[in-house]
Coordinates of C-alpha atoms and ligand atoms in Angstrom, one line a residue:
Chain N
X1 CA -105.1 -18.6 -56.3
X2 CA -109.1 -19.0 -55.8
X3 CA -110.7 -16.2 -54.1
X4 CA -111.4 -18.5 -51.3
X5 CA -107.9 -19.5 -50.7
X6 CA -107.4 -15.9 -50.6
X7 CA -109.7 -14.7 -47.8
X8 CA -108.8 -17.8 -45.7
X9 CA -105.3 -16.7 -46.2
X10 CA -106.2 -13.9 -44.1
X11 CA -108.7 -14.6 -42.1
X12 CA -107.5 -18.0 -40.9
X13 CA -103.9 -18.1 -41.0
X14 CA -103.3 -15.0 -40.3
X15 CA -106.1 -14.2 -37.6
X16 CA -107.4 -17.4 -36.1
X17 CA -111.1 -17.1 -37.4
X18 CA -112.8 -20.2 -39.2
X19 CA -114.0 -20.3 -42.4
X20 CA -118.5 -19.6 -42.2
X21 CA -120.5 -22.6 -44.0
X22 CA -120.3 -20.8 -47.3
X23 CA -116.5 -20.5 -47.0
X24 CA -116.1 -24.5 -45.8
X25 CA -118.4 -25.2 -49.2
X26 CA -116.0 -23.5 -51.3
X27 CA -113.4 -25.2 -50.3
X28 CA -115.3 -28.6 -50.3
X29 CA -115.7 -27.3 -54.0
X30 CA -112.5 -26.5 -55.4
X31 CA -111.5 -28.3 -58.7
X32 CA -109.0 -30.5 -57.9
X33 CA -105.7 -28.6 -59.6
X34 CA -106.3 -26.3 -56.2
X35 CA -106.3 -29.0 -53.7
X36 CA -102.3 -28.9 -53.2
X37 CA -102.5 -25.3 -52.2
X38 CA -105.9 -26.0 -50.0
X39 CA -103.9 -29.0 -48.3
X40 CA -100.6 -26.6 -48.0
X41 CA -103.1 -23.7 -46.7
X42 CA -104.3 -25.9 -43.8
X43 CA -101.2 -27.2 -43.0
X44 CA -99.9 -23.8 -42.4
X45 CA -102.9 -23.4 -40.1
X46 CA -102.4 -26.1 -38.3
X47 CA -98.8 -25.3 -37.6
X48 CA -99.6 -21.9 -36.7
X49 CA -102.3 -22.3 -34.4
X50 CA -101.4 -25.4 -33.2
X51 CA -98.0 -26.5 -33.9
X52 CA -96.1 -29.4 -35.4
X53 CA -97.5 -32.2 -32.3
X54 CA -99.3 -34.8 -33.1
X55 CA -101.7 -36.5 -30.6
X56 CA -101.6 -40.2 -30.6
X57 CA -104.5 -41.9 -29.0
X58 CA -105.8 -45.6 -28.7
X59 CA -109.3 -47.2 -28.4
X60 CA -110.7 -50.0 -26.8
X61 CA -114.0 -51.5 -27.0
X62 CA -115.3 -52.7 -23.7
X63 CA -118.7 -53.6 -24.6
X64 CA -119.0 -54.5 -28.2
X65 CA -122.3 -54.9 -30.7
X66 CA -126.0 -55.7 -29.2
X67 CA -126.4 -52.0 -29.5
X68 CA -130.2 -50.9 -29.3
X69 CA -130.2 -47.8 -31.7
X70 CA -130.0 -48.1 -35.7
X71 CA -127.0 -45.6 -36.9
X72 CA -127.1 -47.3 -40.5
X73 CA -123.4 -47.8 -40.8
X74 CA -122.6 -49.3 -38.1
X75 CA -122.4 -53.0 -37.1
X76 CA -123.0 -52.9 -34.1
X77 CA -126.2 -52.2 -34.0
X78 CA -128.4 -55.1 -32.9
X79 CA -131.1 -54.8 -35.0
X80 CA -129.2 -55.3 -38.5
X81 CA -128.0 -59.0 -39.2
X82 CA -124.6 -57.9 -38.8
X83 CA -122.2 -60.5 -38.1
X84 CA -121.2 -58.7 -34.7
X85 CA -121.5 -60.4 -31.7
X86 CA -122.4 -58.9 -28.4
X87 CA -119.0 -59.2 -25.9
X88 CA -117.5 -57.5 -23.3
X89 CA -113.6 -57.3 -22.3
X90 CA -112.8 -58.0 -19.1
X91 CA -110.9 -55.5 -16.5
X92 CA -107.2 -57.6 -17.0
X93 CA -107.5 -57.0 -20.8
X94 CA -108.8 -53.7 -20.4
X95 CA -105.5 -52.1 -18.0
X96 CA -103.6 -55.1 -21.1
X97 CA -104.7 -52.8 -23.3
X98 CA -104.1 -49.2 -22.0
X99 CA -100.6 -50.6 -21.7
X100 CA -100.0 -51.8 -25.2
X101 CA -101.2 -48.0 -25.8
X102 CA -99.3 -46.6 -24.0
X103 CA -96.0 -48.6 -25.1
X104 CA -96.7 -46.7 -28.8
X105 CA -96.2 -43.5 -27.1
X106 CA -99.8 -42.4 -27.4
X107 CA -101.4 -40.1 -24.5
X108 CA -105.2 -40.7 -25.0
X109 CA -107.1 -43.8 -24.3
X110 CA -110.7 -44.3 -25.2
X111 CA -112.8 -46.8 -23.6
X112 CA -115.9 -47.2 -26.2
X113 CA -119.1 -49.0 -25.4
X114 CA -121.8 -49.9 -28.1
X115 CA -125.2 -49.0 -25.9
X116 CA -127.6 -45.5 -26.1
X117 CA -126.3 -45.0 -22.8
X118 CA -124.7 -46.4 -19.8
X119 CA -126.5 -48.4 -17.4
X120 CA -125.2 -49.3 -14.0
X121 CA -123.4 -52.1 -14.9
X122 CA -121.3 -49.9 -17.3
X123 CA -120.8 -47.5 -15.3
X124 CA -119.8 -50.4 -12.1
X125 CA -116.9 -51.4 -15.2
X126 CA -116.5 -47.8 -16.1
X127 CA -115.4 -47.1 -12.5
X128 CA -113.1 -50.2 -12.2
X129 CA -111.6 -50.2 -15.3
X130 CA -110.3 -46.6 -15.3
X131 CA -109.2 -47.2 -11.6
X132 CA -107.1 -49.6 -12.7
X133 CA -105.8 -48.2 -15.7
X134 CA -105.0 -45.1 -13.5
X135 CA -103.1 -47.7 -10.8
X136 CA -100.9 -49.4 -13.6
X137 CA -100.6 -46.9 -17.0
X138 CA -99.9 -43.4 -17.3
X139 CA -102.0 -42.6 -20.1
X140 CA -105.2 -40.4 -19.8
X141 CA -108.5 -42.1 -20.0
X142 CA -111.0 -41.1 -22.4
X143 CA -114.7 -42.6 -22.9
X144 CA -117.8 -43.1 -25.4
X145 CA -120.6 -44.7 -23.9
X146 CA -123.6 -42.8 -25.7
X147 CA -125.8 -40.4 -24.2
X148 CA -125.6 -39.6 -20.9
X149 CA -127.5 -38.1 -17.8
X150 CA -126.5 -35.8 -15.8
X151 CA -125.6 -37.9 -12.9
X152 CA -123.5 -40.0 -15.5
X153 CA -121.6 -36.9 -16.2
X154 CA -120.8 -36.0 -12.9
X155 CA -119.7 -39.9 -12.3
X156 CA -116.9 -39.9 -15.1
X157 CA -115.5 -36.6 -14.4
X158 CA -115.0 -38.1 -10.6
X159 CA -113.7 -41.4 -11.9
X160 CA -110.8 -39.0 -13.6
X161 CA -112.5 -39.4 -17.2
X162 CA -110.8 -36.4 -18.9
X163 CA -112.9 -36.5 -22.5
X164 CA -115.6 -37.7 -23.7
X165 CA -116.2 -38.6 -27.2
X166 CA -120.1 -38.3 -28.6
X167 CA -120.1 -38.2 -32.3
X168 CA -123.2 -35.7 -34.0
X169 CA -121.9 -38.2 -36.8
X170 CA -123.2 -36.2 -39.6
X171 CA -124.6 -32.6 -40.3
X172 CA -128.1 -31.7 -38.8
X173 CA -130.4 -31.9 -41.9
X174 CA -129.6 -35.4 -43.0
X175 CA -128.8 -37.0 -39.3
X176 CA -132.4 -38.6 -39.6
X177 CA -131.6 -40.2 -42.8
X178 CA -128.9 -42.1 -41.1
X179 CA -130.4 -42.1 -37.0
X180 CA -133.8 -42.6 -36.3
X181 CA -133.9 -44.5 -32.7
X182 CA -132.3 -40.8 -31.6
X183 CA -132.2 -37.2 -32.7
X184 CA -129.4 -35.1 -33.0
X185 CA -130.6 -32.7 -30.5
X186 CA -130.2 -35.3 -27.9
X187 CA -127.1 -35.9 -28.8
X188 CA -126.1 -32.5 -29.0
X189 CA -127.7 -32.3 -25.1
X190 CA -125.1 -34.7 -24.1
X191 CA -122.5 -32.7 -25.3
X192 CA -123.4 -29.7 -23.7
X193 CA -123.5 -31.0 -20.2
X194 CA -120.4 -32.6 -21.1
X195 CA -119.2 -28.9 -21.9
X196 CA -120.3 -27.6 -19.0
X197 CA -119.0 -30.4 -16.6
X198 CA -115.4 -29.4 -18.2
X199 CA -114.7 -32.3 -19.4
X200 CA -112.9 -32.1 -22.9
X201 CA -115.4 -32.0 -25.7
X202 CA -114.7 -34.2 -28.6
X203 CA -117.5 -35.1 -31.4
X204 CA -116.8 -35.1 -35.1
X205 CA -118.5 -38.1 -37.6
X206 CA -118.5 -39.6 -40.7
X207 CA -118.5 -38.8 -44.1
X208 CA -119.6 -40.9 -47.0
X209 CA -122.8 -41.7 -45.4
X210 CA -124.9 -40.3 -48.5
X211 CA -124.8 -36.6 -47.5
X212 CA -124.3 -34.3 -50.4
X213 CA -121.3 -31.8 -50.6
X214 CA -123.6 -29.0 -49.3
X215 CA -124.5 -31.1 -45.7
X216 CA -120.6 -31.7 -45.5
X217 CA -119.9 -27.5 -45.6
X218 CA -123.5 -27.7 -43.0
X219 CA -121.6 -30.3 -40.8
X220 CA -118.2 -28.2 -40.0
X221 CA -119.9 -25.3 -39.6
X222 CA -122.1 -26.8 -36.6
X223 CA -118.7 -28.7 -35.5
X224 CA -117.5 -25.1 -35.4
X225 CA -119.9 -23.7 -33.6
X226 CA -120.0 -26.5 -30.9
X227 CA -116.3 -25.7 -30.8
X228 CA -114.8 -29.3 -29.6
X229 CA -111.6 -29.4 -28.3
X230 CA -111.0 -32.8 -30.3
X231 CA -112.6 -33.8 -33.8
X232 CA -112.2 -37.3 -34.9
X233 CA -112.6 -37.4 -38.9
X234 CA -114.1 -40.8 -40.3
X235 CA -114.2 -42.1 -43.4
X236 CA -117.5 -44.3 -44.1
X237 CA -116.2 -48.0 -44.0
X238 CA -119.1 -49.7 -45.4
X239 CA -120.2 -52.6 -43.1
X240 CA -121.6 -56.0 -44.3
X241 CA -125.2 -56.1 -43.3
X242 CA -125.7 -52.2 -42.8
X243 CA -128.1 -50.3 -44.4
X244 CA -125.0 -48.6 -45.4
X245 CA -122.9 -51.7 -46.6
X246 CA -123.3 -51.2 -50.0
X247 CA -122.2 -47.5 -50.6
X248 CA -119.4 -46.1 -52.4
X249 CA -116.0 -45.4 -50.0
X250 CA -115.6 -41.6 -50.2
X251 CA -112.9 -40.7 -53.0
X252 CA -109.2 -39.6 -52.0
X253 CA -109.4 -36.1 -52.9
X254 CA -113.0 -35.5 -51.7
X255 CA -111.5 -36.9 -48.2
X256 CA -108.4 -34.4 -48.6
X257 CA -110.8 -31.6 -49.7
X258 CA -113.0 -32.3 -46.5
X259 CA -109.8 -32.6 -44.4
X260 CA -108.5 -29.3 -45.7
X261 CA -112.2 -27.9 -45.1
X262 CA -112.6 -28.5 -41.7
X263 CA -109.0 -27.6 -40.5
X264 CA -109.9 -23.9 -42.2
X265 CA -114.0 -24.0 -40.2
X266 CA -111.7 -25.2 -37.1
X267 CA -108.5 -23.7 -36.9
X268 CA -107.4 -24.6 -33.4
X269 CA -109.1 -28.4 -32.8
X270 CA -107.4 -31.8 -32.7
X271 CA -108.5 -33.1 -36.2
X272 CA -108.0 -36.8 -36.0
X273 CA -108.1 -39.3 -38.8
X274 CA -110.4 -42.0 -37.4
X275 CA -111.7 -45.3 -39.1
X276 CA -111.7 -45.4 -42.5
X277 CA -108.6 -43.8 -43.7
X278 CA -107.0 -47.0 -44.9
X279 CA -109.4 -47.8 -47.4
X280 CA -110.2 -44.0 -48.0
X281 CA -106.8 -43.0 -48.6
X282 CA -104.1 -45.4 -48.3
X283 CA -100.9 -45.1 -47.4
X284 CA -100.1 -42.0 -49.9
X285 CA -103.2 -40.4 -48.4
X286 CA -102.7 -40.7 -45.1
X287 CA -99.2 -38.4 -45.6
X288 CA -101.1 -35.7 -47.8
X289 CA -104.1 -35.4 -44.9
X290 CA -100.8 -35.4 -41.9
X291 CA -99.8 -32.2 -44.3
X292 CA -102.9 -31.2 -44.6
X293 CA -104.5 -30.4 -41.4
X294 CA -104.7 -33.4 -40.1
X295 CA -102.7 -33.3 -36.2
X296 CA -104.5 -36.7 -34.4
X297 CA -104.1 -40.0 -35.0
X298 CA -106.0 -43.0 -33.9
X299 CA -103.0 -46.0 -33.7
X300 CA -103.4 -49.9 -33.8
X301 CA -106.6 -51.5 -34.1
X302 CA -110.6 -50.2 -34.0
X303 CA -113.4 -51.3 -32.3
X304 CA -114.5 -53.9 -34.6
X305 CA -111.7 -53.3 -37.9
X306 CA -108.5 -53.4 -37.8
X307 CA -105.9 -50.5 -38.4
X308 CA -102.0 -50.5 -39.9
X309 CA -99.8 -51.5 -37.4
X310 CA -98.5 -48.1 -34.9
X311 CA -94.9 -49.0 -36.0
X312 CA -96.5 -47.3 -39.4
X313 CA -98.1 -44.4 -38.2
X314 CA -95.0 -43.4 -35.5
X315 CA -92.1 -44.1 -38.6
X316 CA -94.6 -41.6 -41.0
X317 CA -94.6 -39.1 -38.3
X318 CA -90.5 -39.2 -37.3
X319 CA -90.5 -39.0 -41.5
X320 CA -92.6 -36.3 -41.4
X321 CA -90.6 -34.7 -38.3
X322 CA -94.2 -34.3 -36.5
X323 CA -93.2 -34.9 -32.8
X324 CA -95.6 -37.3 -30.7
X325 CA -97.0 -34.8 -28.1
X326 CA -95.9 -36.1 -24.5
X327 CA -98.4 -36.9 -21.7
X328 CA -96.2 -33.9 -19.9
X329 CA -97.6 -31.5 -22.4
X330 CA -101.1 -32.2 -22.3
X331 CA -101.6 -32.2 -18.4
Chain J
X1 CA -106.8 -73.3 -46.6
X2 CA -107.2 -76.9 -44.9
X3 CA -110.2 -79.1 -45.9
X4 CA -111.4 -78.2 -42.3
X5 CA -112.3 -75.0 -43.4
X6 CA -115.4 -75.3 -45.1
X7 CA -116.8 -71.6 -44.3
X8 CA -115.4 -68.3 -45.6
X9 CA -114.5 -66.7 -41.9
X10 CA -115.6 -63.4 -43.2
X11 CA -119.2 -63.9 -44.9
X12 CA -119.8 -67.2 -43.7
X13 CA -120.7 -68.6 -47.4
X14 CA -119.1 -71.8 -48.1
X15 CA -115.5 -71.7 -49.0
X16 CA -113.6 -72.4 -51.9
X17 CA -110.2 -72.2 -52.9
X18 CA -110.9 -69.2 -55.3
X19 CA -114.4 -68.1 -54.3
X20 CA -114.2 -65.3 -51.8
X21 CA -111.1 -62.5 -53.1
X22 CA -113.3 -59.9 -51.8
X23 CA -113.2 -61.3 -48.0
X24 CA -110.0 -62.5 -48.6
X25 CA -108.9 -58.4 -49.3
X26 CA -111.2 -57.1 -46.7
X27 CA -109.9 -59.9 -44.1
X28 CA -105.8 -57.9 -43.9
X29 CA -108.1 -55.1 -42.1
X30 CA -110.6 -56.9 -40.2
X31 CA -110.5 -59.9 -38.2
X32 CA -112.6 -63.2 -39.3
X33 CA -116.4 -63.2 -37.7
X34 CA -117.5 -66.9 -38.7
X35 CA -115.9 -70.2 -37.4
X36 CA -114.6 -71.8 -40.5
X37 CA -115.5 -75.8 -39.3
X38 CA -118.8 -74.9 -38.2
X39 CA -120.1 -71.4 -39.6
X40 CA -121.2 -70.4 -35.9
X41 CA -120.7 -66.7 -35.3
X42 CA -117.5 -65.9 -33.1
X43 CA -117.7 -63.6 -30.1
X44 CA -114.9 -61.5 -31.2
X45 CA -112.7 -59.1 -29.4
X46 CA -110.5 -56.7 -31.4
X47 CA -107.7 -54.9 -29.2
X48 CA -105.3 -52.1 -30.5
X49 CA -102.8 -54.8 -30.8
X50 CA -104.4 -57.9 -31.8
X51 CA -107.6 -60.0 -31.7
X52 CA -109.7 -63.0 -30.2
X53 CA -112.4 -65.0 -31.4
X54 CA -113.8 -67.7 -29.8
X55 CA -116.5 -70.8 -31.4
X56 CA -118.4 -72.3 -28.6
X57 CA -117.3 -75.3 -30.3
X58 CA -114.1 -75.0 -31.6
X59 CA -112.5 -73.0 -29.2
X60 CA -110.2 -69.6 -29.7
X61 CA -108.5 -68.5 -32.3
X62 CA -106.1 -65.2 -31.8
X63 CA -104.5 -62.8 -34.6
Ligands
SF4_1 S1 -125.3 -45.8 -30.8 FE1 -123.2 -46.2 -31.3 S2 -122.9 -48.5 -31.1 FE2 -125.1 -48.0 -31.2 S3 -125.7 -48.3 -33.3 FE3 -125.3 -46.1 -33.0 S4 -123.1 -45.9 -33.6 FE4 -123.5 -48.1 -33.3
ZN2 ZN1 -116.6 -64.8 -48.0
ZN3 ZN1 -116.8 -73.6 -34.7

């Protein structure tokens, strides 16, 4: 068993404590006849400190492409010649599709804009839509809509909003190789109001965006050290017409390694595969990362790809004998 | 593929019967972003179940 196995046998498992930068790069680093035991190590983890659940969640886009800012792997931005068009769902579709979430059994939904920040007309559709999810669906509402002021803040947590998701999207160092309309520090500002508002924190990124092995192990540890109570884990999908389109998609085992690596930095988040994992890891993948740290999963369709159908994910999970946590449990 | 179709719906390049096996593979996870009669780019709506697009010209199309 590698030494680092060994110490997070200990130290993670056994007392709670995340692996340091140096311990997540070790891991990111093992040779690939110790990634069973990694993957069975964070497993254990992740039953120990958080049990055999699995969140389901759903996302919606309400205001799609047209976006202002340049994150190079996404598609929609507005100033790449992405085939994205600019659209926006209406409030019918929007409570249409909090139901067909909810009928899968899932607990979370996400309403996701494509803008820096809200303006007042978001915020105007922000305030009806999750009034009338909250009149028709039980389901709790979760948003992304950028960076936000302080005033924003203060306006989702009274519309009910219960999370909010704001990427950092990649470590530190190499965020301006990827962002340069925005720094990270602004967006980690965001997230700390959001902290402090008590909202639920949740921000994880990509990987595959061109950041070496090193900036992975530099990524978890600042996830760690923000301490989110939800990390969603994607997997770089590259996008026609991104700066990004043309990149490699991350390799199997380097996605289980990172999987296994972050569940030992993070022993007690919601680690959620996110886009990506279909062409990442396929259906074989997807199982090994479910027993491998993984306890989240984002069912049905993205914001602008589509997923497996949520028939797949629920029948892997009742395989697996992962229960669906119920709304009951997370209120 | 009818003889209507004259655009791939992915890339928006002309179509073929054999041409596009790249957009045909990426197309099972992504919905189509070109009309295929006209080439115009489609105001698309994915859902969690399902999606829309809409041509100005040639109306909606759902999957
Ligand atoms: S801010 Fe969000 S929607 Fe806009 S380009 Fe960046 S990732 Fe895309
Ligand atoms: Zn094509
Ligand atoms: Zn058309």
């Amino acid at each position: 068993m590698p030494e680092i196995l060994d110490q997070a046998r200990t130290q993670v498992l056994g007392d709670g404590v995340g692996l340091d930068q140096a311990g997540v790069l070790a891991v990111l680093n093992l040779p690939d006849e110790h990634l069973p035991a990694a993957l069975q190590l964070a497993h254990d983890v992740r039953m120990r400190w958080c049990g055999p659940e699995v969140e389901v969640e759903g996302i919606v886009s309400l205001k799609t492409g047209g976006c202002p800012e340049d994150c190079h792997f996404c598609s929609q931005s507005g100033l790449f010649t992405s085939p994205v068009r600019s659209v926006w769902l209406d409030i019918p579709s929007l409570v249409e599709a909090a139901k067909q979430t909810a009928a899968t059994g899932a607990t979370e939904f996400c309403i996701v804009a494509a803008v820096r920040g809200p303006d007042a007309r978001l915020m105007k559709q922000m305030r009806e839509g999750v009034a009338a999810i909250k009149a028709a669906v039980d389901i709790q509402v979760a948003a992304s809509l950028g960076m936000l002021s302080k005033e924003q803040v203060d306006d989702l947590v009274d519309m009910g909003v219960h999370r909010y998701n704001h990427n950092l999207e990649t470590c530190r160092s190499y965020f301006p190789n990827v962002v340069t309309t925005h720094s990270w520090e602004e967006r980690w500002e965001t997230l700390r109001m959001v902290r402090d508002s008590g909202m639920e924190v949740c921000c994880g990124g990509i990987l595959g965006l061109g950041e070496t092995v090193e900036q992975r192990a530099e990524f978890a540890a600042q996830l760690a050290e923000l301490n989110p109570h939800e990390v969603p884990l994607n997997f770089l999908n590259p996008r026609p017409g991104t700066p990004l389109g043309d990149r490699p998609v991350v390799e199997g085992k380097d996605a289980l390694r990172a999987i296994a690596a972050f569940r030992l930095a993070m022993p007690r988040t919601i680690l959620r595969y996110a886009g990506g994992r279909e062409i990442t890891l396929g259906d074989l993948g997807t199982r090994d990362g479910l027993l491998g740290g993984i306890n989240a999963v984002i069912v049905g369709n993205y914001l602008t790809t589509l997923g497996r159908p949520a028939t797949a994910d629920l029948e892997l999970l009742d395989e697996l004998k992962m229960p669906v946590k119920a709304l009951s449990a997370t209120l | 593929m009818t003889t209507t179709e004259l655009w791939c719906d992915r890339c928006g390049e002309p179509a073929t019967a054999t041409a596009h096996p790249a957009c045909a593979s990426a197309r099972q996870l992504e919905p189509p972003r070109f009309c295929p009669h006209c080439r115009r780019r489609m105001k698309v709506q994915v859902l969690p179940v399902g999606w829309s697009a809409v041509c100005v010209e040639h109306g909606e199309i759902r999957g």
